[in-house]
Amino acid sequence: METDEDWVDDAVMPLELRAKVLALKVCRNRCLAHASSETALEIAQPVIRMFSTVLQYEGAFSADARDSPKTKSRLRLQAATSLLHLTTVQKYVQEVAKHFVAIALTIQVTLMRIIYLVRL
């Protein structure tokens, strides 16, 4: 497993990648902030769809994206983590559960890569 090519540490993350990760976090936090409102699910559905798209395209926002493997790895992990955060809200659980397998696989592979790097 060649994880050095697939991962970038926080300290050396390019600004564009940092901005994309922060944008995903902002979307997640907006959903969490509106969790008690009547329109919570309406607000969250496009965000959940976006996160699942990032997982579906293995870290990209579209099928034809030309992002680096490092960028894709970080975005994939952030999307999966954000979806997990959204499951703390009962209103979002059923919607997020549709993407459970992709979330689980993403986090499992990422953890394996991190463990591999730590052992080096």
Coordinates of C-alpha atoms in Angstrom, one line a residue:
M1 CA 0.0 0.0 0.0
E2 CA 1.6 3.3 -1.1
T3 CA 0.0 5.7 1.2
D4 CA 2.7 8.4 0.9
E5 CA 1.2 9.3 -2.5
D6 CA -2.4 9.2 -1.2
W7 CA -2.2 11.4 1.9
V8 CA -1.1 14.9 2.9
D9 CA -0.5 16.0 6.5
D10 CA -2.4 19.0 7.9
A11 CA 0.8 21.0 8.2
V12 CA 1.5 20.9 4.5
M13 CA -2.0 20.9 3.1
P14 CA -2.3 23.2 0.1
L15 CA -4.6 26.2 0.6
E16 CA -7.1 25.1 -2.1
L17 CA -7.5 21.7 -0.3
R18 CA -7.8 23.4 3.1
A19 CA -10.5 25.6 1.6
K20 CA -12.4 22.6 0.3
V21 CA -12.2 20.8 3.6
L22 CA -13.4 23.9 5.5
A23 CA -16.3 24.3 3.0
L24 CA -17.4 20.8 3.7
K25 CA -17.2 21.5 7.5
V26 CA -19.2 24.7 7.0
C27 CA -22.0 22.8 5.2
R28 CA -22.1 20.2 8.0
N29 CA -22.2 22.8 10.7
R30 CA -25.0 24.7 9.0
C31 CA -27.0 21.4 9.0
L32 CA -26.3 20.9 12.7
A33 CA -27.2 24.5 13.5
H34 CA -30.6 24.0 11.8
A35 CA -31.3 20.6 13.4
S36 CA -34.1 21.8 15.6
S37 CA -35.9 23.8 12.9
E38 CA -38.9 22.6 10.9
T39 CA -36.9 22.8 7.7
A40 CA -33.9 20.9 9.0
L41 CA -34.2 18.0 6.5
E42 CA -34.8 20.3 3.6
I43 CA -31.6 22.1 4.4
A44 CA -29.6 18.9 5.0
Q45 CA -30.7 16.9 2.0
P46 CA -28.6 18.7 -0.6
V47 CA -25.6 18.6 1.8
I48 CA -26.0 14.9 2.4
R49 CA -26.3 14.4 -1.4
M50 CA -23.1 16.4 -1.9
F51 CA -21.2 14.4 0.7
S52 CA -22.4 11.1 -0.8
T53 CA -21.3 12.4 -4.2
V54 CA -17.8 13.0 -2.9
L55 CA -17.8 9.4 -1.6
Q56 CA -19.3 8.0 -4.8
Y57 CA -16.6 9.7 -7.0
E58 CA -13.9 8.7 -4.5
G59 CA -13.1 12.2 -3.3
A60 CA -14.2 14.4 -6.1
F61 CA -17.3 16.5 -6.7
S62 CA -17.9 15.1 -10.2
A63 CA -16.8 12.2 -12.3
D64 CA -14.5 14.3 -14.5
A65 CA -12.7 16.1 -11.7
R66 CA -8.9 16.0 -12.1
D67 CA -7.9 16.4 -8.4
S68 CA -4.8 14.8 -7.0
P69 CA -5.0 11.6 -5.0
K70 CA -4.0 13.5 -1.9
T71 CA -6.9 15.9 -2.4
K72 CA -9.3 13.1 -3.0
S73 CA -8.3 11.2 0.1
R74 CA -8.8 14.2 2.4
L75 CA -12.1 15.2 0.8
R76 CA -13.3 11.6 1.0
L77 CA -12.5 11.4 4.7
Q78 CA -14.0 14.7 5.5
A79 CA -17.3 13.8 3.7
A80 CA -17.5 10.5 5.5
T81 CA -16.7 12.2 8.9
S82 CA -19.3 14.9 8.2
L83 CA -22.0 12.4 7.4
L84 CA -21.2 10.6 10.7
H85 CA -21.6 13.9 12.6
L86 CA -24.9 14.4 10.9
T87 CA -26.2 11.1 12.3
T88 CA -26.1 12.7 15.8
V89 CA -29.4 14.4 14.7
Q90 CA -32.3 12.0 14.6
K91 CA -33.9 13.8 11.7
Y92 CA -30.9 13.1 9.5
V93 CA -30.3 9.4 10.4
Q94 CA -32.6 7.9 7.9
E95 CA -31.2 10.0 5.0
V96 CA -27.6 9.4 6.0
A97 CA -28.2 5.6 6.5
K98 CA -28.7 5.3 2.8
H99 CA -25.0 5.8 2.4
F100 CA -23.8 3.7 5.3
V101 CA -21.7 1.2 3.3
A102 CA -19.7 4.0 1.5
I103 CA -19.1 5.8 4.8
A104 CA -18.0 2.6 6.6
L105 CA -15.6 1.6 3.7
T106 CA -14.1 5.1 3.5
I107 CA -13.4 5.3 7.2
Q108 CA -12.0 1.7 7.3
V109 CA -9.6 2.3 4.4
T110 CA -8.5 5.6 5.9
L111 CA -7.8 4.1 9.3
M112 CA -5.8 1.3 7.7
R113 CA -3.7 3.9 5.9
I114 CA -3.1 5.9 9.0
I115 CA -2.1 2.8 11.0
Y116 CA 0.3 1.9 8.2
L117 CA 1.9 5.4 8.3
V118 CA 2.2 5.3 12.1
R119 CA 4.1 2.0 11.9
L120 CA 6.6 3.4 9.4

